[in-house]
PDB file of C-alpha atoms and ligand atoms in Angstrom:
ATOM      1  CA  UNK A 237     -26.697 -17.635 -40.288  1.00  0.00           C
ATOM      2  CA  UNK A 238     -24.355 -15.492 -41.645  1.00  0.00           C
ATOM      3  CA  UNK A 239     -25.738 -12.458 -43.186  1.00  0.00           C
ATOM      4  CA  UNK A 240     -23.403 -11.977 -45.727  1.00  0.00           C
ATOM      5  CA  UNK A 241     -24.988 -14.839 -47.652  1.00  0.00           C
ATOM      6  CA  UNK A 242     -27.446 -12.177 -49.206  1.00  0.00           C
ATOM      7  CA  UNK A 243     -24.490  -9.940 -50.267  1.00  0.00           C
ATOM      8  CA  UNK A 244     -23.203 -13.633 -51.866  1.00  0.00           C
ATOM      9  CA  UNK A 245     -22.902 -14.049 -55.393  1.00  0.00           C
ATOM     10  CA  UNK A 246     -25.451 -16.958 -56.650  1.00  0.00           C
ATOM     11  CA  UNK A 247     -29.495 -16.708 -56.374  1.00  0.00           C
ATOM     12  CA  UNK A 248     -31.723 -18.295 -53.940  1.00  0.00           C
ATOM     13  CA  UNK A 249     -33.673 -21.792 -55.330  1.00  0.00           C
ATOM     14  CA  UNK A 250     -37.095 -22.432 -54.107  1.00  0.00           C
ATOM     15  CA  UNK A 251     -37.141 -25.825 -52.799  1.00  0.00           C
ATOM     16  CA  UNK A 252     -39.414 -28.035 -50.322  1.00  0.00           C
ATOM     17  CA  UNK A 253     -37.983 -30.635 -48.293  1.00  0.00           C
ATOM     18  CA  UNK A 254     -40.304 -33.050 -46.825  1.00  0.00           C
ATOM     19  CA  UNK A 255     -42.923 -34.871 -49.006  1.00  0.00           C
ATOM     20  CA  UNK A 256     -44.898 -37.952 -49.198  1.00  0.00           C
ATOM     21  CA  UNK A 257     -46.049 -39.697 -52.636  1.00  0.00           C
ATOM     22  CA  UNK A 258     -47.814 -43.095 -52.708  1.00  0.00           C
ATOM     23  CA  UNK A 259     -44.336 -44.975 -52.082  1.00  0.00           C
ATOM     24  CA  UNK A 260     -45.161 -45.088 -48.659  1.00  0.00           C
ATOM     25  CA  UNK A 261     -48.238 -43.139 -47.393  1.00  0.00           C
ATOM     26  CA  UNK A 262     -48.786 -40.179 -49.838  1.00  0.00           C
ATOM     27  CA  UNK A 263     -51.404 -39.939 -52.445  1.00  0.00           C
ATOM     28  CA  UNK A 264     -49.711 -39.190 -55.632  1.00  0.00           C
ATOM     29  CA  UNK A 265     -47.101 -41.229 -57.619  1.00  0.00           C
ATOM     30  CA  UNK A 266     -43.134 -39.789 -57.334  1.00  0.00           C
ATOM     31  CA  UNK A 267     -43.499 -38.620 -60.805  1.00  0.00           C
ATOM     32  CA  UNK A 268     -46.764 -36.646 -59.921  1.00  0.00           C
ATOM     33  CA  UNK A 269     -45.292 -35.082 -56.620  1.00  0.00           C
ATOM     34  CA  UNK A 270     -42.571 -34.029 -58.605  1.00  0.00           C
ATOM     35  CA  UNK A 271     -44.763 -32.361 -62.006  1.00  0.00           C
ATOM     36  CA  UNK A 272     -46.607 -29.877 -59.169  1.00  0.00           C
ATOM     37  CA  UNK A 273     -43.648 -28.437 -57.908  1.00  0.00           C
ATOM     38  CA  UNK A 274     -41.839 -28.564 -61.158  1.00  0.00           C
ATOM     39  CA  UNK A 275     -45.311 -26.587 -62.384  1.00  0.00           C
ATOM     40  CA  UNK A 276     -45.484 -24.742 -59.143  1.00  0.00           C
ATOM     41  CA  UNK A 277     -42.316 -22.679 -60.004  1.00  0.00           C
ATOM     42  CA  UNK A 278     -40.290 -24.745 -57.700  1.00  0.00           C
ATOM     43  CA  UNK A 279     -36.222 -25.076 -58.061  1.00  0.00           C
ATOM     44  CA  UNK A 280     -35.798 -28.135 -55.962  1.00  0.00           C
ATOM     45  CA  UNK A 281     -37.723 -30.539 -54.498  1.00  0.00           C
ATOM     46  CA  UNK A 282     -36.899 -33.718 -51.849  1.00  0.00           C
ATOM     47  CA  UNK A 283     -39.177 -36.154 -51.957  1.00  0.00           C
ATOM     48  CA  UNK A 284     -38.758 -37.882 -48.410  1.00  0.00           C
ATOM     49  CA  UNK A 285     -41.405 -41.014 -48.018  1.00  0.00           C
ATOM     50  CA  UNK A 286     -41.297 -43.001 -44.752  1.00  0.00           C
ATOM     51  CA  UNK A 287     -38.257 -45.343 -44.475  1.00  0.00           C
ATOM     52  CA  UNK A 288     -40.259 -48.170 -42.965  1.00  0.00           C
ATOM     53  CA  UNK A 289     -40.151 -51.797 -43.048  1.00  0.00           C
ATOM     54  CA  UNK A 290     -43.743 -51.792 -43.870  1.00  0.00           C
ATOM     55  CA  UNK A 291     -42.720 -50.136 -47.167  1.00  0.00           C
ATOM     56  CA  UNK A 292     -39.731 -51.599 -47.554  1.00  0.00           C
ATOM     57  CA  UNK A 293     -37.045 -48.725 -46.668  1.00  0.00           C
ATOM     58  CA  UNK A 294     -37.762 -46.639 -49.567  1.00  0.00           C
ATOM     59  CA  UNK A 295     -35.578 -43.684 -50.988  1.00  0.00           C
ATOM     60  CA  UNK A 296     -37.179 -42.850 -54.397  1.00  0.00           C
ATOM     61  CA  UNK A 297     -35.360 -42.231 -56.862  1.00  0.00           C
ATOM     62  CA  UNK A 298     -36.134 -38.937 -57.853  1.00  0.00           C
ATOM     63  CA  UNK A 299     -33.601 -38.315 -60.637  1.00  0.00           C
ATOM     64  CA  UNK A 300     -35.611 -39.554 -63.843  1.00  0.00           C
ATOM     65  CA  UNK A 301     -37.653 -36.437 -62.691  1.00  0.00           C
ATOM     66  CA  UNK A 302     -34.544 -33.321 -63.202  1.00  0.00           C
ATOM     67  CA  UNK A 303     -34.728 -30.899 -65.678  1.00  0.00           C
ATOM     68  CA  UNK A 304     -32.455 -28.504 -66.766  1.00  0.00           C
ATOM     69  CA  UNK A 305     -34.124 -26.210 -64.330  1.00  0.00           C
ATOM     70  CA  UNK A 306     -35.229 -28.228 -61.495  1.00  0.00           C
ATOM     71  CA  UNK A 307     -33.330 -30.604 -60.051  1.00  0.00           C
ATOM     72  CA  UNK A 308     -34.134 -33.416 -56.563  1.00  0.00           C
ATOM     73  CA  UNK A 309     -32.223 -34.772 -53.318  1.00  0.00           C
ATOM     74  CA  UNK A 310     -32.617 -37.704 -52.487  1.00  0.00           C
ATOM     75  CA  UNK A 311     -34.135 -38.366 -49.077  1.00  0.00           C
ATOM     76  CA  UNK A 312     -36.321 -40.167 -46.509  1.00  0.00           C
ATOM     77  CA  UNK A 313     -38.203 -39.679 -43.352  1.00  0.00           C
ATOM     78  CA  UNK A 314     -36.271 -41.725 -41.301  1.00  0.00           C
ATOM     79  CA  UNK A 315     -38.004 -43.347 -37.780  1.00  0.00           C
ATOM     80  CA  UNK A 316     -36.594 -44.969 -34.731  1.00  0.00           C
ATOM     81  CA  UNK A 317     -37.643 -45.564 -31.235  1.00  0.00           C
ATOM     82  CA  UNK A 318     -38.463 -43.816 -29.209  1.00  0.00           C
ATOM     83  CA  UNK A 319     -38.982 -40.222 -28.292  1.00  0.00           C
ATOM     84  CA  UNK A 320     -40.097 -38.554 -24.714  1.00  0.00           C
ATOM     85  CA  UNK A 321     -43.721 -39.567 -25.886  1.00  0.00           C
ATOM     86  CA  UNK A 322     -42.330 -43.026 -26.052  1.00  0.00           C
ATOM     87  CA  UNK A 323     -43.251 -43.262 -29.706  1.00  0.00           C
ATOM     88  CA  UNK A 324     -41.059 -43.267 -33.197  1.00  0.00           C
ATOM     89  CA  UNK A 325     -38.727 -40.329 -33.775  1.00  0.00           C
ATOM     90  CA  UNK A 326     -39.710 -38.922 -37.420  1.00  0.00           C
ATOM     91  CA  UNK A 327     -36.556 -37.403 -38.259  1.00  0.00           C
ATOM     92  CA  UNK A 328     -36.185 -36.088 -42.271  1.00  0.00           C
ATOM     93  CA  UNK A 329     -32.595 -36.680 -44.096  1.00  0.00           C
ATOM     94  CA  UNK A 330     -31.734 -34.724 -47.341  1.00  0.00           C
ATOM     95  CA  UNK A 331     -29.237 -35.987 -49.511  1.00  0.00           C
ATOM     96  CA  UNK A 332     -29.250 -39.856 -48.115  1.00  0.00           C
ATOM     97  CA  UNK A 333     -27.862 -42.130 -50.744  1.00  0.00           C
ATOM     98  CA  UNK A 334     -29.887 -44.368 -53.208  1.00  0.00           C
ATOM     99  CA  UNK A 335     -28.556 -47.641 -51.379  1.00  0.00           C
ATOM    100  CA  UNK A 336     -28.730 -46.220 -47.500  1.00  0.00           C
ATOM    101  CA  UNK A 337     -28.968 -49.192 -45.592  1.00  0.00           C
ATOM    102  CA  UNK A 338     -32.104 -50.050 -43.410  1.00  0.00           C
ATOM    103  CA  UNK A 339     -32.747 -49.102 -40.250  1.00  0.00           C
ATOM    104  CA  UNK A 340     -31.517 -51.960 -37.781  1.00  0.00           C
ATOM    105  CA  UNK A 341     -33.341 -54.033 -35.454  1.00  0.00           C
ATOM    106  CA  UNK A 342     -32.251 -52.411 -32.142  1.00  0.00           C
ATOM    107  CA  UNK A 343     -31.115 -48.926 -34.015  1.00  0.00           C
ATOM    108  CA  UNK A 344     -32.481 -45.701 -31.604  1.00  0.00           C
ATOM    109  CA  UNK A 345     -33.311 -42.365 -33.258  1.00  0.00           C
ATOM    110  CA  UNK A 346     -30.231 -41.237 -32.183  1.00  0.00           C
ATOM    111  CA  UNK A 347     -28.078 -43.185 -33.637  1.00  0.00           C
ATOM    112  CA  UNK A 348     -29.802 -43.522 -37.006  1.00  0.00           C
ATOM    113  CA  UNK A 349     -30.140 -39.543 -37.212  1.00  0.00           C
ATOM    114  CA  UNK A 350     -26.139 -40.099 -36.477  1.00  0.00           C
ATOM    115  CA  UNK A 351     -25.946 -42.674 -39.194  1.00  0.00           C
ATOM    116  CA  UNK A 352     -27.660 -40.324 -42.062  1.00  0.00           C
ATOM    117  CA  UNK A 353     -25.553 -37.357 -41.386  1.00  0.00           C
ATOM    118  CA  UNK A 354     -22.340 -39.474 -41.880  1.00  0.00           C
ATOM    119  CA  UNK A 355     -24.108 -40.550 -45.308  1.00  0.00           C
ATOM    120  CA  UNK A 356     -23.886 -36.483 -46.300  1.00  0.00           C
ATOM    121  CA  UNK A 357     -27.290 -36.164 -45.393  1.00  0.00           C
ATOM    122  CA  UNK A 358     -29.101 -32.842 -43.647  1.00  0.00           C
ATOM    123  CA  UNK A 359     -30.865 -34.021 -41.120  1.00  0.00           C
ATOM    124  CA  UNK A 360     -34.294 -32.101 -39.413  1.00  0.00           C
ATOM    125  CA  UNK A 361     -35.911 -32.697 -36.239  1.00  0.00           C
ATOM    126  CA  UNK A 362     -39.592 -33.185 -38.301  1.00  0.00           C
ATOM    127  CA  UNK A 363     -43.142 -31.491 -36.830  1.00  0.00           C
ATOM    128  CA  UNK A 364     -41.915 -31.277 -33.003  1.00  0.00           C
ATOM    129  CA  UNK A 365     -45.190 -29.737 -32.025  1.00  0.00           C
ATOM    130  CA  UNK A 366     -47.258 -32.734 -33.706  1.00  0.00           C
ATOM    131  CA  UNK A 367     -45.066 -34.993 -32.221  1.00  0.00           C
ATOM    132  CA  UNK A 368     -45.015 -33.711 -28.656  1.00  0.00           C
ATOM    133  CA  UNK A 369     -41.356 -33.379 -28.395  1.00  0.00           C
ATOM    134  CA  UNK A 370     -39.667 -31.129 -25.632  1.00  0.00           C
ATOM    135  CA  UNK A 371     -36.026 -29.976 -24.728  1.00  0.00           C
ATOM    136  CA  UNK A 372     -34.901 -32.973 -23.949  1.00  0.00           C
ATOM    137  CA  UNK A 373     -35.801 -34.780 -26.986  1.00  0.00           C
ATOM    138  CA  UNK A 374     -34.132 -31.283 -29.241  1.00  0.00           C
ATOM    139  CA  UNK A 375     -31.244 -32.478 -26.924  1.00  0.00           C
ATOM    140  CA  UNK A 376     -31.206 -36.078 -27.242  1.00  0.00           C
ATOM    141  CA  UNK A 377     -30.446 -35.643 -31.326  1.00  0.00           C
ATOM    142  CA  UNK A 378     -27.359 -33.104 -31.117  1.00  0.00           C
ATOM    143  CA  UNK A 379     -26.415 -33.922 -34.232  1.00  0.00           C
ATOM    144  CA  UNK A 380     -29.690 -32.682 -36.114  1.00  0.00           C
ATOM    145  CA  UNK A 381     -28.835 -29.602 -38.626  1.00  0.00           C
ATOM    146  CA  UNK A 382     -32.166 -28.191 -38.014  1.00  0.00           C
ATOM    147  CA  UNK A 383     -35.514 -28.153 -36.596  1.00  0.00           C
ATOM    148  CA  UNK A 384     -38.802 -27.439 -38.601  1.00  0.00           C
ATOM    149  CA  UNK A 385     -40.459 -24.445 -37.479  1.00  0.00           C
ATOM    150  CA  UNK A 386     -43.178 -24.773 -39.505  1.00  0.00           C
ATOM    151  CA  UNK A 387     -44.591 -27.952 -40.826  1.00  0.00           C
ATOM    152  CA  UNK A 388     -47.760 -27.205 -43.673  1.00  0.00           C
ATOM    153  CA  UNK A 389     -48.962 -30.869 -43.036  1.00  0.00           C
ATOM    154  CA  UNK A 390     -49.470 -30.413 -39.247  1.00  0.00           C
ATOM    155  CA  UNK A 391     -50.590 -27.057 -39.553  1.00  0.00           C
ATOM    156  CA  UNK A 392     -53.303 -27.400 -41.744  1.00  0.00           C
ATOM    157  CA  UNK A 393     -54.332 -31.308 -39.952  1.00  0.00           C
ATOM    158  CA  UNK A 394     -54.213 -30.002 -36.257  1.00  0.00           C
ATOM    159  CA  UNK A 395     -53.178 -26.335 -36.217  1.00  0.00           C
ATOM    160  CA  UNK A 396     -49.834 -28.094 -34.724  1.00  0.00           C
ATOM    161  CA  UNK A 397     -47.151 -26.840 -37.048  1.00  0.00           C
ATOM    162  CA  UNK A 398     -45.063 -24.235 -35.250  1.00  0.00           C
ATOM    163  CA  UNK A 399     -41.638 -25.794 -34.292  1.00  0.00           C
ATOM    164  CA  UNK A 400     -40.168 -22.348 -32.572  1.00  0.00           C
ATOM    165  CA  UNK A 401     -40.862 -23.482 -29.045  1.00  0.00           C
ATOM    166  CA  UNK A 402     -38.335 -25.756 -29.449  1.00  0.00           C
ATOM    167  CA  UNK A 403     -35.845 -24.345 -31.819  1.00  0.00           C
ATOM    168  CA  UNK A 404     -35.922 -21.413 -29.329  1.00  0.00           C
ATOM    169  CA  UNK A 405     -35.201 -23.267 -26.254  1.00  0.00           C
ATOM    170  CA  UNK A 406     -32.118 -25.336 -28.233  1.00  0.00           C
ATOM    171  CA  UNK A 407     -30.627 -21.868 -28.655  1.00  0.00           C
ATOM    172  CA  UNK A 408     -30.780 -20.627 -25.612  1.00  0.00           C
ATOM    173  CA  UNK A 409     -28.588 -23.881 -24.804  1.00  0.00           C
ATOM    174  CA  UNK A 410     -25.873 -22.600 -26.930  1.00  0.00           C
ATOM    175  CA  UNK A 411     -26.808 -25.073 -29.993  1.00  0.00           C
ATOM    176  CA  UNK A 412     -26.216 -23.819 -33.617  1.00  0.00           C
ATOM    177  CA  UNK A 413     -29.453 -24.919 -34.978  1.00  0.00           C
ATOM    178  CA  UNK A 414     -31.419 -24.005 -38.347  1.00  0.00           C
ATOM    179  CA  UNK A 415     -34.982 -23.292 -39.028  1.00  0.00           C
ATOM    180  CA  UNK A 416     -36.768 -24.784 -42.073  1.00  0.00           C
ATOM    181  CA  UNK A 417     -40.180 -24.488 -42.994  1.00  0.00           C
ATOM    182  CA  UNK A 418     -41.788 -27.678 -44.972  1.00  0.00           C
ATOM    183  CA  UNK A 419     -44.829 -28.744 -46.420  1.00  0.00           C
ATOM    184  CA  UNK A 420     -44.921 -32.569 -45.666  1.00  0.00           C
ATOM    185  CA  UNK A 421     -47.215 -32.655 -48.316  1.00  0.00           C
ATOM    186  CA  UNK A 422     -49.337 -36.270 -48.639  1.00  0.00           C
ATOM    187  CA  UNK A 423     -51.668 -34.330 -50.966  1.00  0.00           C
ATOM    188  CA  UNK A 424     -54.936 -35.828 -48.921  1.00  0.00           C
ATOM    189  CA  UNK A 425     -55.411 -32.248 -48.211  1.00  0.00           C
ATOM    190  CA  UNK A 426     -54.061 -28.737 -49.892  1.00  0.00           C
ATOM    191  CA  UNK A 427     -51.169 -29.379 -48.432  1.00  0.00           C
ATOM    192  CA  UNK A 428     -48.517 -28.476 -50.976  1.00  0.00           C
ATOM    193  CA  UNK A 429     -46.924 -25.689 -51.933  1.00  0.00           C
ATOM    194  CA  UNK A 430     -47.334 -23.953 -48.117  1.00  0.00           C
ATOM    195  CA  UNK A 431     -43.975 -23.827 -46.676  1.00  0.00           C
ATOM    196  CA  UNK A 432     -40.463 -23.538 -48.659  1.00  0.00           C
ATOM    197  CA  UNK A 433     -36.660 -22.816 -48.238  1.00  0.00           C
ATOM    198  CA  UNK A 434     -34.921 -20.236 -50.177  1.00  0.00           C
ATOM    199  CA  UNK A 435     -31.775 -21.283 -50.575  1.00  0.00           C
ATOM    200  CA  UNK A 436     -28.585 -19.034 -51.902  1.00  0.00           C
ATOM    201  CA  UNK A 437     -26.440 -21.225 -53.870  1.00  0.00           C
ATOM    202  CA  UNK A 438     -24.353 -20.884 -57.563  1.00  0.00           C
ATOM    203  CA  UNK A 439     -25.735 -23.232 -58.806  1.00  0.00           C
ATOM    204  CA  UNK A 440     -29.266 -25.509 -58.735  1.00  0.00           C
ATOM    205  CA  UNK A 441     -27.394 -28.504 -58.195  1.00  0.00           C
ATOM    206  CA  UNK A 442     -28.357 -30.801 -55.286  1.00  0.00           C
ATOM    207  CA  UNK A 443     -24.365 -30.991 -53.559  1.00  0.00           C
ATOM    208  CA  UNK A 444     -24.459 -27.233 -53.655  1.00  0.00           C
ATOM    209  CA  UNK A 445     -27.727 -26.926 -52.367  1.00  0.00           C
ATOM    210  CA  UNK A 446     -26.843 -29.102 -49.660  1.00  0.00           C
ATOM    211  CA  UNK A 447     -23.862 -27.898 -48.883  1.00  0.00           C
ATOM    212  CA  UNK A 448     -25.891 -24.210 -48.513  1.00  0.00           C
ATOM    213  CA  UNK A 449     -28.345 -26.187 -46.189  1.00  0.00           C
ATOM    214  CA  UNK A 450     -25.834 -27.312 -43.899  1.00  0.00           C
ATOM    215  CA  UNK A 451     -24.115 -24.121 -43.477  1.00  0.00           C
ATOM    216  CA  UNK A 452     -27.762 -21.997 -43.045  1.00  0.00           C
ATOM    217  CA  UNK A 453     -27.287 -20.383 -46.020  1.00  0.00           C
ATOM    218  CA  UNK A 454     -31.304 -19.737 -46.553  1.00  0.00           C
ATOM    219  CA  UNK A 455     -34.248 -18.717 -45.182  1.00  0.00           C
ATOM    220  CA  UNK A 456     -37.506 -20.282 -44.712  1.00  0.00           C
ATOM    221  CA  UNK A 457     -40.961 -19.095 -45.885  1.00  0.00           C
ATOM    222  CA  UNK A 458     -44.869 -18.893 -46.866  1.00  0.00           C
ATOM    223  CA  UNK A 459     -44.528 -15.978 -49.252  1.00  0.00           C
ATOM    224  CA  UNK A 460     -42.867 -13.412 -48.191  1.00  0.00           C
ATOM    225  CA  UNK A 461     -39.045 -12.426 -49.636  1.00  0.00           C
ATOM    226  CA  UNK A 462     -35.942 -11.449 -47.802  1.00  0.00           C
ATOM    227  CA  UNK A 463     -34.040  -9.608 -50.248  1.00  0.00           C
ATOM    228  CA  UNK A 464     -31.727  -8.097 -47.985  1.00  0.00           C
ATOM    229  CA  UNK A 465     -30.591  -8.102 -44.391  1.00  0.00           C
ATOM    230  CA  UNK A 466     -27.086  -6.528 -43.083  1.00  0.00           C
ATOM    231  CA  UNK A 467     -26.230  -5.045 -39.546  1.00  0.00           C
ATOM    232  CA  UNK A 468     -25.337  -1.433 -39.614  1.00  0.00           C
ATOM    233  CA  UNK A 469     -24.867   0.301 -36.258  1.00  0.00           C
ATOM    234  CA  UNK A 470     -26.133  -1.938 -33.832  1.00  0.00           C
ATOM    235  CA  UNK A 471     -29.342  -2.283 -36.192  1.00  0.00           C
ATOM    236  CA  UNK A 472     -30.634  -4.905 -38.682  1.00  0.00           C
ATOM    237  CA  UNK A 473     -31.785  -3.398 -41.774  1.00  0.00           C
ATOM    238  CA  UNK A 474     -33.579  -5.575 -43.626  1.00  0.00           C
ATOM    239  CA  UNK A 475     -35.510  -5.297 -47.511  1.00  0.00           C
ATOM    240  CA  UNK A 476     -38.312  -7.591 -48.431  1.00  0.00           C
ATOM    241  CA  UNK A 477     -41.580  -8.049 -50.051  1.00  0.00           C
ATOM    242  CA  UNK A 478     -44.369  -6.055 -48.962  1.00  0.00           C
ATOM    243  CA  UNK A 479     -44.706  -7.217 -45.029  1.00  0.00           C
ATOM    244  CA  UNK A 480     -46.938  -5.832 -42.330  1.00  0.00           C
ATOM    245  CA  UNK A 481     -44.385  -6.814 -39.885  1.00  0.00           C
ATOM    246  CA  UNK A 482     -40.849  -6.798 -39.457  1.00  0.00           C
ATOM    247  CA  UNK A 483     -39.471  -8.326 -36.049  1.00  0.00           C
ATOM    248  CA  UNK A 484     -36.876 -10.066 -34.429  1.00  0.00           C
ATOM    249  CA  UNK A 485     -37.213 -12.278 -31.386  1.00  0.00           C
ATOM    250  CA  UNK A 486     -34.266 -13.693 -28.954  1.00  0.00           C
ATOM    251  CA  UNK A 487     -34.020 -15.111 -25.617  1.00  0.00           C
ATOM    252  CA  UNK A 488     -36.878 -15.273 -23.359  1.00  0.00           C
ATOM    253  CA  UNK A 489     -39.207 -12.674 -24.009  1.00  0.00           C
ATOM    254  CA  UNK A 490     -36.857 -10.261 -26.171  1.00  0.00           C
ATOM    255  CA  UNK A 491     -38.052  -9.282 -29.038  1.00  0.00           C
ATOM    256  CA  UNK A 492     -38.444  -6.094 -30.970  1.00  0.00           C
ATOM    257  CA  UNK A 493     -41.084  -5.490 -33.922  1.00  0.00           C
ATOM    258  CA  UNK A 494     -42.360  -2.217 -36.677  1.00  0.00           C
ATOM    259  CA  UNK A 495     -45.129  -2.733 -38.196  1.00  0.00           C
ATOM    260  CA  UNK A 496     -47.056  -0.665 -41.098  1.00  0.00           C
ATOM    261  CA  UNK A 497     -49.238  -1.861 -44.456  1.00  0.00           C
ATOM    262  CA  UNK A 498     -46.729  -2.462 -46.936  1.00  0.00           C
ATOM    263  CA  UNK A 499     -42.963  -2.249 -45.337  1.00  0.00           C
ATOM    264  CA  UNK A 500     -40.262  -3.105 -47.598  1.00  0.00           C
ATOM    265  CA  UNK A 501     -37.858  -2.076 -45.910  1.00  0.00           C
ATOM    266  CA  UNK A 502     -37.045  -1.817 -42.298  1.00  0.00           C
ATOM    267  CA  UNK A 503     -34.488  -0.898 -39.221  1.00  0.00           C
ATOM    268  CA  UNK A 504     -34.651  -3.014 -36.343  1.00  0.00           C
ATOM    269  CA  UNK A 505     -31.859  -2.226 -32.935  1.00  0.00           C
ATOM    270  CA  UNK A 506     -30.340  -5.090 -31.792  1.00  0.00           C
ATOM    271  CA  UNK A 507     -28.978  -4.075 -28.330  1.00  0.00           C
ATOM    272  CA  UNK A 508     -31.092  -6.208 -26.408  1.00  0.00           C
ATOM    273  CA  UNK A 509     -29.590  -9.136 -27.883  1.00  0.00           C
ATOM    274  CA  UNK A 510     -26.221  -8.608 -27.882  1.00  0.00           C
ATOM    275  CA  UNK A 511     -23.830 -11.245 -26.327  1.00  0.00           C
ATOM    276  CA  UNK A 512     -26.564 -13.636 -27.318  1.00  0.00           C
ATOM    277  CA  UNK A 513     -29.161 -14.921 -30.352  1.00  0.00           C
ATOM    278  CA  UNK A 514     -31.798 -13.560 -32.648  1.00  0.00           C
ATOM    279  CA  UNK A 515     -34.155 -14.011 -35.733  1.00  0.00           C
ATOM    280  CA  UNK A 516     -36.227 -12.156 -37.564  1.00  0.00           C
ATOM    281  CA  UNK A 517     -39.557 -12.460 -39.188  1.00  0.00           C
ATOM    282  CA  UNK A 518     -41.349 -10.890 -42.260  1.00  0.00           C
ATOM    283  CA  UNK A 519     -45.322 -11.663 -42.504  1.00  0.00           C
ATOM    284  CA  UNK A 520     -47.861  -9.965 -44.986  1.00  0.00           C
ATOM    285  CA  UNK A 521     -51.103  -8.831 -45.151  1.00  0.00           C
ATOM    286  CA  UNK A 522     -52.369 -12.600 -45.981  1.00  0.00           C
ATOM    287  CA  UNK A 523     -50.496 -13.709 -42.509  1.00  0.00           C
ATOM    288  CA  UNK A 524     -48.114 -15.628 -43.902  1.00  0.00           C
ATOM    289  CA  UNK A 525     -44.806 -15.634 -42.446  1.00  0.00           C
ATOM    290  CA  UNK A 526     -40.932 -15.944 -43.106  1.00  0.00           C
ATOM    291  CA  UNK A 527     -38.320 -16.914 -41.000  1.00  0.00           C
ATOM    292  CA  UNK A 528     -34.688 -16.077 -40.983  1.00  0.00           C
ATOM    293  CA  UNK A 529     -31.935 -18.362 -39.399  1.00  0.00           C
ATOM    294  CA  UNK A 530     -30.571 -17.916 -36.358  1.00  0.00           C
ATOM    295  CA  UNK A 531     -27.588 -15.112 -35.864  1.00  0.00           C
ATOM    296  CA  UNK A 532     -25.742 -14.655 -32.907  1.00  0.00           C
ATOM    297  CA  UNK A 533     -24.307 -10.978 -31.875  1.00  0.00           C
ATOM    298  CA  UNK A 534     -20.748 -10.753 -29.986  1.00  0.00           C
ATOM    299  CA  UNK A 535     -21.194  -9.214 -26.640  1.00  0.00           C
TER     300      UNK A 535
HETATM  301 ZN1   ZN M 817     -43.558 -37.261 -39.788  1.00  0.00          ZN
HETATM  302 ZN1   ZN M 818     -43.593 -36.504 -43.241  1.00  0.00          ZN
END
């Protein structure tokens, strides 16, 4: 990401990208899903049910739902054969269009993943740590915008929700690859409401939203705020919410932390990354977490 975004005129929109409603497996109708985060303070939500033949290819229509201060993209889970586990990819598209045509017969992962971001969609490597995925399989979509690394649903189901193992790995190939953090809410648990984007935009207005997406123009979180970030000296000086921690991790294991009861501000040197990637984390005293996108330093 580029750090100037938070220097940017515009505001950062709260907004969660992958959710279920009773369209295909979730509990709640579209109009429901859409009144909690609309209640919950939300900006934005996409409501992204399973694009399966056994609910007949659904993208909601989510746009009866807008107001004049919360607004939807259209989306869908998308799935394909067939991953290194040999099962269905689970791949999430943001901003597919209302008449996106259904997955073909003999279509892989790949090349429907391909297919959606030609539609203008921004396309996410779902739960890779509930779906087993490794390298090879972050590899095998290189056209995926970003990888979840953190998924509510899976964390809260089977403590399998982190995603950085593999977001990690695709940038130490080289890969310019964004984080998001989801809820995949089905609302069969407390699922919603656990995982969000921030996104920095002029306007709440899904093409400018997704165009913000698909340059990494946000951050991901549980709670806490980044309200600033900016490199000054060969150091990352960041501002947020109250935090415990401030850190930033790299390649291998490079990382560098400060930690304290209530930071809200903090200084963080960057040498050890240099040439190369980093991102940093905020969490809080309640152990929830945010995650920057990626930046990469000049040598
Ligand atoms: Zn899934
Ligand atoms: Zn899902």
């Amino acid at each position: 990401m580029n750090l100037d975004v938070f220097k940017r005129p515009g505001r950062f929109f709260r907004g969660n990208l992958h959710t279920h409603s009773k369209i295909s497996d979730g509990v709640l109708e579209p109009e429901a899903v859409a009144a909690h985060y609309r209640d919950a303070g939300y900006d934005f939500l996409a409501l992204t049910d399973h694009f399966l033949p056994r609910y007949n290819f659904p993208i909601v229509d989510t746009r009866p739902f807008r107001t004049n201060r919360f607004t939807t993209i259209l989306g869908a889970e998308v799935h394909a054969p067939a991953n290194s586990q040999g099962e269905m990819w689970h791949i999430l598209c943001v901003g597919l269009p209302e008449d996106f045509p259904q997955t073909g017969k003999t279509e892989t992962g790949a090349e429907l993943a391909a297919r959606a971001v030609e539609a203008g969609a921004f396309v996410a490597i779902a739960h890779p740590q509930w779906s087993g995925l490794n390298i090879e399989d972050g590899r095998a979509l290189p056209m995926a915008h970003a990888v979840e690394v953190y998924n509510n649903t899976c964390a809260l189901e089977s403590r399998r929700g982190d995603g950085a193992f593999l977001l990690d790995q695709l940038l130490c190939d080289g890969r310019d690859i964004l984080a998001i953090a989801t809820d995949d809410a089905h609302f069969r648990v407390g699922d919603a409401c656990g995982g969000w984007v921030m996104v920095k935009a002029e306007e709440n207005e899904p093409s400018a939203l997704l165009a913000a997406l698909k340059a990494g123009d946000f951050y991901s979180t549980q709670g806490p705020e980044i309200h600033s970030a900016e490199i000054v000296g060969g150091a990352l000086h960041v501002e947020c919410s109250p935090a415990v921690t401030i850190a930033a991790v790299g390649r291998g294991s490079r990382a560098v932390n400060i930690h304290g009861r209530a930071l809200t501000r903090g200084e963080l040197a960057l040498d050890r990354f240099a040439g190369d990637w980093f991102r940093f984390l905020v969490s809080d005293a309640a152990d929830r977490w945010a995650w920057s996108n990626p930046v990469r330093l000049s040598a």
